[in-house]
Amino acid sequence: GVDNVRVLYADGLAPAAKETRYARVLVHGLIEPPAPRLTRWLAPGGVLVAAIAEGDGQRIVRLTLSEEGALRVEALGGVRTLMPLVVGLMRAL
């Protein structure tokens, strides 16, 4: 019943056929910030949520791309162990 949302399942690390930008990106896998291969998908003001490695553990972060192009990182909390993203894995799933 939600008309203003489009969900896209894709390999975010693979080269894109076209340069589309999104308001929100949710990553299910461990990334290394600032993750330019993923943040390139963000529209100005867009938000990417993902897990990053930190010391002995991992944490969930929100990466926000400002209208000027600066990337802000906010910690959202801890997470159970996730596997790192791997190019091409989405095709295998």
Short mmCIF file of C-alpha atoms in Angstrom, two decimals:
data_model
loop_
_atom_site.label_atom_id
_atom_site.label_comp_id
_atom_site.label_asym_id
_atom_site.label_seq_id
_atom_site.Cartn_x
_atom_site.Cartn_y
_atom_site.Cartn_z
CA GLY A 1 0.00 0.00 0.00
CA VAL A 2 3.01 2.34 -0.17
CA ASP A 3 3.12 4.15 -3.51
CA ASN A 4 6.16 6.42 -3.07
CA VAL A 5 8.77 3.71 -2.41
CA ARG A 6 10.77 1.63 -4.85
CA VAL A 7 12.78 -1.30 -3.50
CA LEU A 8 15.77 -2.43 -5.53
CA TYR A 9 17.81 -5.54 -4.70
CA ALA A 10 21.19 -5.22 -6.39
CA ASP A 11 24.92 -5.70 -6.08
CA GLY A 12 25.86 -2.21 -4.91
CA LEU A 13 29.56 -2.88 -5.51
CA ALA A 14 29.12 -3.80 -9.18
CA PRO A 15 29.46 -1.14 -11.88
CA ALA A 16 26.12 0.45 -12.71
CA ALA A 17 24.58 0.62 -16.15
CA LYS A 18 23.34 4.10 -15.29
CA GLU A 19 24.14 6.53 -12.52
CA THR A 20 20.99 6.54 -10.41
CA ARG A 21 20.98 8.17 -7.00
CA TYR A 22 18.77 7.25 -4.08
CA ALA A 23 17.44 8.99 -0.98
CA ARG A 24 18.00 5.88 1.17
CA VAL A 25 20.33 2.88 0.87
CA LEU A 26 20.31 -0.05 3.30
CA VAL A 27 23.35 -2.35 3.14
CA HIS A 28 23.20 -5.89 4.54
CA GLY A 29 26.89 -6.57 5.00
CA LEU A 30 30.06 -5.18 6.52
CA ILE A 31 31.65 -2.18 4.76
CA GLU A 32 34.74 -0.01 5.20
CA PRO A 33 33.79 3.67 5.49
CA PRO A 34 33.65 6.01 3.70
CA ALA A 35 32.70 3.31 1.12
CA PRO A 36 32.83 5.42 -2.07
CA ARG A 37 31.58 2.46 -4.14
CA LEU A 38 28.35 2.63 -2.12
CA THR A 39 28.03 6.31 -1.21
CA ARG A 40 28.07 7.17 -4.95
CA TRP A 41 24.46 5.90 -4.96
CA LEU A 42 23.36 8.65 -2.53
CA ALA A 43 21.48 11.70 -3.71
CA PRO A 44 22.32 14.96 -1.93
CA GLY A 45 20.72 14.68 1.51
CA GLY A 46 20.65 10.86 1.13
CA VAL A 47 21.31 8.34 3.90
CA LEU A 48 23.12 4.98 3.83
CA VAL A 49 22.82 2.58 6.78
CA ALA A 50 25.35 -0.25 7.11
CA ALA A 51 27.63 -2.13 9.52
CA ILE A 52 31.32 -1.25 9.82
CA ALA A 53 34.23 -2.97 11.56
CA GLU A 54 35.45 -1.24 14.70
CA GLY A 55 38.22 -2.70 16.82
CA ASP A 56 37.14 -6.18 17.91
CA GLY A 57 33.51 -5.73 16.89
CA GLN A 58 31.11 -4.12 14.49
CA ARG A 59 28.62 -1.28 14.71
CA ILE A 60 25.75 0.09 12.69
CA VAL A 61 26.33 3.56 11.24
CA ARG A 62 24.32 6.09 9.30
CA LEU A 63 26.26 7.88 6.53
CA THR A 64 24.55 11.09 5.44
CA LEU A 65 25.57 12.98 2.30
CA SER A 66 25.08 16.72 2.78
CA GLU A 67 23.74 18.97 0.04
CA GLU A 68 27.34 20.24 -0.34
CA GLY A 69 28.76 16.72 -0.79
CA ALA A 70 30.27 16.18 2.68
CA LEU A 71 29.76 12.77 4.31
CA ARG A 72 28.74 12.62 7.99
CA VAL A 73 29.04 9.37 9.99
CA GLU A 74 26.83 8.67 13.03
CA ALA A 75 27.06 5.58 15.24
CA LEU A 76 23.69 3.89 15.81
CA GLY A 77 24.73 0.93 17.98
CA GLY A 78 26.29 -2.49 18.05
CA VAL A 79 25.50 -5.37 15.72
CA ARG A 80 26.00 -9.11 15.62
CA THR A 81 28.67 -10.32 13.24
CA LEU A 82 27.98 -9.64 9.56
CA MET A 83 30.10 -10.83 6.65
CA PRO A 84 31.91 -8.26 4.46
CA LEU A 85 30.31 -7.33 1.16
CA VAL A 86 31.73 -9.20 -1.82
CA VAL A 87 31.42 -8.11 -5.46
CA GLY A 88 29.06 -10.39 -7.36
CA LEU A 89 27.56 -12.11 -4.32
CA MET A 90 24.09 -10.73 -5.07
CA ARG A 91 24.06 -12.60 -8.38
CA ALA A 92 24.80 -15.84 -6.50
CA LEU A 93 21.88 -15.32 -4.14
#
